[in-house]
Coordinates of N, CA and C in Angstrom, one line a residue:
M1 N 137.5 209.9 49.0 CA 137.8 211.3 48.6 C 137.0 212.2 49.3
M2 N 137.6 213.3 49.9 CA 136.8 214.3 50.6 C 136.2 215.2 49.6
K3 N 134.9 215.4 49.8 CA 134.1 216.3 48.8 C 133.9 217.7 49.4
A4 N 133.6 217.8 50.7 CA 133.3 219.0 51.3 C 133.8 219.2 52.7
L5 N 134.3 220.4 53.0 CA 134.9 220.7 54.3 C 134.3 222.0 54.8
L6 N 134.0 222.0 56.1 CA 133.4 223.2 56.7 C 134.4 223.8 57.7
V7 N 134.6 225.1 57.7 CA 135.4 225.8 58.7 C 134.5 226.6 59.5
V8 N 134.6 226.5 60.8 CA 133.8 227.2 61.8 C 134.7 228.0 62.7
E9 N 135.0 229.2 62.3 CA 136.0 230.1 63.0 C 135.6 231.5 63.0
D10 N 135.5 232.2 64.1 CA 135.1 233.6 64.2 C 136.1 234.6 63.8
L11 N 137.4 234.3 64.0 CA 138.4 235.3 63.7 C 138.7 235.3 62.2
P12 N 138.5 236.4 61.5 CA 138.6 236.5 60.1 C 140.0 236.0 59.6
A13 N 141.1 236.5 60.2 CA 142.4 236.1 59.7 C 142.6 234.6 59.8
I14 N 142.2 234.0 60.9 CA 142.4 232.6 61.1 C 141.5 231.8 60.2
R15 N 140.3 232.3 60.1 CA 139.3 231.6 59.2 C 139.9 231.6 57.7
E16 N 140.4 232.7 57.3 CA 140.9 232.8 55.9 C 142.1 231.9 55.8
W17 N 143.0 231.8 56.8 CA 144.2 230.9 56.7 C 143.7 229.5 56.7
L18 N 142.7 229.1 57.5 CA 142.2 227.7 57.4 C 141.7 227.4 56.1
V19 N 140.9 228.3 55.5 CA 140.3 228.0 54.2 C 141.4 227.9 53.1
E20 N 142.3 228.8 53.1 CA 143.4 228.7 52.2 C 144.2 227.4 52.3
T21 N 144.5 227.1 53.5 CA 145.3 225.8 53.8 C 144.5 224.6 53.3
A22 N 143.2 224.6 53.6 CA 142.4 223.5 53.2 C 142.3 223.4 51.7
R23 N 142.2 224.5 51.0 CA 142.1 224.5 49.6 C 143.4 224.0 48.9
L24 N 144.5 224.4 49.5 CA 145.8 224.0 49.0 C 146.0 222.5 49.3
A25 N 145.6 222.0 50.4 CA 145.8 220.6 50.8 C 144.8 219.7 50.0
F26 N 143.6 220.2 49.8 CA 142.6 219.4 49.1 C 141.9 220.2 48.0
P27 N 142.7 220.3 46.9 CA 142.2 221.2 45.8 C 140.9 220.8 45.2
D28 N 140.5 219.6 45.3 CA 139.2 219.1 44.7 C 138.0 219.1 45.7
T29 N 138.3 219.7 46.9 CA 137.3 219.7 47.9 C 136.6 221.1 48.0
E30 N 135.3 221.1 48.1 CA 134.6 222.4 48.3 C 134.8 222.8 49.8
V31 N 135.2 224.0 50.0 CA 135.4 224.6 51.4 C 134.4 225.7 51.6
V32 N 133.7 225.5 52.7 CA 132.7 226.5 53.2 C 133.2 227.0 54.5
A33 N 133.1 228.3 54.7 CA 133.5 228.9 55.9 C 132.4 229.8 56.6
V34 N 132.3 229.6 57.9 CA 131.3 230.4 58.6 C 132.0 231.0 59.9
A35 N 131.4 232.0 60.5 CA 132.0 232.6 61.7 C 131.2 232.3 63.0
R36 N 130.1 231.7 62.9 CA 129.3 231.6 64.1 C 128.8 230.1 64.2
C37 N 128.6 229.7 65.5 CA 128.1 228.4 65.8 C 126.7 228.1 65.0
S38 N 125.8 229.1 65.1 CA 124.5 228.9 64.5 C 124.6 228.7 63.0
E39 N 125.6 229.4 62.3 CA 125.8 229.3 60.9 C 126.3 227.9 60.6
G40 N 127.2 227.4 61.4 CA 127.8 226.1 61.2 C 126.7 225.0 61.3
I41 N 125.8 225.1 62.3 CA 124.7 224.2 62.5 C 123.8 224.2 61.3
E42 N 123.5 225.4 60.9 CA 122.6 225.6 59.7 C 123.2 224.9 58.5
Q43 N 124.5 225.1 58.2 CA 125.2 224.5 57.1 C 125.2 222.9 57.2
A44 N 125.4 222.4 58.4 CA 125.4 221.0 58.6 C 124.0 220.4 58.4
A45 N 123.0 221.1 58.6 CA 121.6 220.6 58.4 C 121.3 220.7 56.9
L46 N 121.9 221.5 56.2 CA 121.6 221.7 54.8 C 122.3 220.7 53.8
R47 N 123.6 220.4 54.1 CA 124.4 219.6 53.2 C 125.4 218.8 53.9
P48 N 125.9 217.7 53.3 CA 126.9 216.9 53.9 C 128.3 217.4 53.9
F49 N 129.0 217.2 55.0 CA 130.5 217.6 55.0 C 131.2 216.3 55.5
D50 N 132.4 216.2 54.9 CA 133.3 215.1 55.3 C 134.1 215.5 56.6
V51 N 134.5 216.7 56.7 CA 135.3 217.2 57.8 C 134.9 218.6 58.1
A52 N 134.9 218.9 59.4 CA 134.7 220.3 59.9 C 135.8 220.7 60.8
L53 N 136.5 221.8 60.5 CA 137.5 222.4 61.3 C 136.8 223.4 62.3
V54 N 136.9 223.2 63.6 CA 136.1 223.9 64.5 C 136.9 224.6 65.6
D55 N 136.6 225.9 65.8 CA 137.2 226.6 66.9 C 136.2 226.4 68.1
L56 N 136.8 226.4 69.3 CA 135.9 226.2 70.5 C 135.2 227.4 70.9
G57 N 135.9 228.6 70.8 CA 135.3 229.8 71.3 C 134.6 230.6 70.1
L58 N 133.3 230.5 70.1 CA 132.6 231.2 69.0 C 131.7 232.3 69.7
P59 N 131.3 233.4 69.0 CA 130.6 234.5 69.6 C 129.2 234.1 70.0
D60 N 128.6 233.1 69.4 CA 127.2 232.8 69.8 C 127.1 231.4 70.4
G61 N 128.1 230.9 71.0 CA 128.1 229.6 71.6 C 129.5 228.9 71.5
S62 N 129.5 227.7 72.0 CA 130.7 226.9 72.0 C 130.8 226.1 70.8
G63 N 132.1 225.8 70.4 CA 132.3 224.9 69.3 C 131.8 223.5 69.7
L64 N 131.7 223.2 71.0 CA 131.2 221.9 71.4 C 129.7 221.8 71.0
Q65 N 129.0 222.9 71.1 CA 127.6 222.8 70.6 C 127.5 222.5 69.1
F66 N 128.4 223.1 68.4 CA 128.4 222.8 66.9 C 128.8 221.3 66.7
I67 N 129.8 220.8 67.4 CA 130.2 219.4 67.2 C 129.1 218.5 67.5
Q68 N 128.4 218.7 68.6 CA 127.2 217.8 69.0 C 126.1 217.9 67.9
A69 N 125.8 219.0 67.4 CA 124.8 219.2 66.3 C 125.3 218.5 65.1
L70 N 126.6 218.6 64.7 CA 127.1 218.0 63.5 C 127.0 216.5 63.7
R71 N 127.4 215.9 64.9 CA 127.3 214.5 65.1 C 125.9 214.0 65.0
N72 N 124.9 214.8 65.4 CA 123.5 214.4 65.2 C 123.0 214.4 63.8
H73 N 123.4 215.5 63.0 CA 123.0 215.6 61.6 C 123.8 214.7 60.7
Q74 N 125.1 214.5 61.0 CA 126.0 213.8 60.1 C 127.0 213.0 60.9
P75 N 126.6 211.8 61.4 CA 127.5 211.0 62.2 C 128.8 210.6 61.6
S76 N 128.9 210.6 60.2 CA 130.1 210.2 59.6 C 131.1 211.3 59.4
A77 N 130.6 212.5 59.6 CA 131.5 213.7 59.4 C 132.5 213.7 60.6
V78 N 133.7 214.2 60.3 CA 134.8 214.2 61.3 C 135.0 215.6 61.7
P79 N 134.7 215.9 63.0 CA 134.9 217.3 63.5 C 136.3 217.3 64.1
V80 N 137.1 218.3 63.6 CA 138.5 218.5 64.1 C 138.6 219.8 64.8
V81 N 138.9 219.8 66.1 CA 139.1 221.0 66.9 C 140.4 221.6 66.5
V82 N 140.4 222.9 66.1 CA 141.7 223.6 65.8 C 141.8 224.7 66.9
T83 N 142.7 224.5 67.8 CA 142.8 225.4 69.0 C 144.2 225.6 69.4
I84 N 144.4 226.7 70.2 CA 145.7 226.9 70.8 C 145.7 226.3 72.2
H85 N 144.6 225.9 72.7 CA 144.5 225.3 74.0 C 145.0 223.9 74.0
D86 N 145.7 223.5 75.0 CA 146.2 222.1 75.1 C 145.9 221.5 76.5
D87 N 145.0 222.1 77.2 CA 144.7 221.7 78.6 C 143.5 220.8 78.6
D88 N 143.4 220.0 79.7 CA 142.3 219.0 79.8 C 141.0 219.7 79.9
E89 N 140.9 220.9 80.4 CA 139.6 221.6 80.6 C 139.0 221.9 79.2
H90 N 139.8 222.1 78.2 CA 139.3 222.4 76.9 C 139.2 221.1 76.0
L91 N 140.2 220.3 76.1 CA 140.2 219.1 75.2 C 139.3 218.0 75.5
F92 N 139.2 217.6 76.8 CA 138.3 216.5 77.1 C 136.9 216.7 76.7
P93 N 136.3 217.8 77.0 CA 134.9 218.0 76.5 C 134.8 217.9 75.0
A94 N 135.8 218.4 74.3 CA 135.7 218.3 72.8 C 135.8 216.8 72.4
L95 N 136.7 216.1 73.0 CA 136.7 214.6 72.7 C 135.5 213.9 73.0
Q96 N 134.9 214.2 74.2 CA 133.6 213.6 74.6 C 132.5 214.0 73.6
A97 N 132.5 215.1 73.0 CA 131.5 215.5 72.1 C 131.7 214.8 70.7
G98 N 132.8 214.2 70.5 CA 133.1 213.5 69.3 C 134.1 214.1 68.3
A99 N 134.9 215.0 68.9 CA 135.9 215.7 68.0 C 137.2 215.0 68.0
V100 N 138.0 215.3 67.0 CA 139.4 214.9 66.9 C 140.2 216.2 67.1
T101 N 141.3 216.2 67.8 CA 142.0 217.5 68.0 C 143.3 217.5 67.3
H102 N 143.7 218.8 67.0 CA 145.0 219.1 66.5 C 145.5 220.3 67.2
R103 N 146.5 220.3 67.9 CA 147.0 221.5 68.6 C 147.9 222.3 67.7
A104 N 147.5 223.5 67.5 CA 148.3 224.4 66.7 C 149.6 224.7 67.4
G105 N 150.7 224.7 66.8 CA 152.0 225.0 67.4 C 152.1 226.4 67.7
K106 N 152.9 226.7 68.8 CA 153.2 228.1 69.1 C 154.2 228.6 68.1
K107 N 154.2 229.9 67.9 CA 155.1 230.5 67.0 C 156.5 230.1 67.2
G108 N 157.2 229.6 66.2 CA 158.5 229.2 66.3 C 158.7 227.7 66.5
E109 N 157.6 226.9 66.7 CA 157.6 225.5 66.9 C 157.6 224.8 65.5

């Protein structure tokens, strides 16, 4: 059973959508949301998370930095990259850092 999920997304509307979707899908799971890489790293150092939904482009660093820090603090946590990018340049570094990816569909898909 998933107990805690972390959302690391800087865009408020997308962050709120991810939080709402996570709460609907996992009603018994605590959902924590942050907007910056540093805030995500801080949360990961403070408490355990089962899953982290991570944007790659954050205002104070890359989502890859967060994924690496999460893997160091919590090797059993599953980082999932939530992105509109589907090219090798974005996805391979995320996979190498330890992420799982889910490509968000384009409008109408």
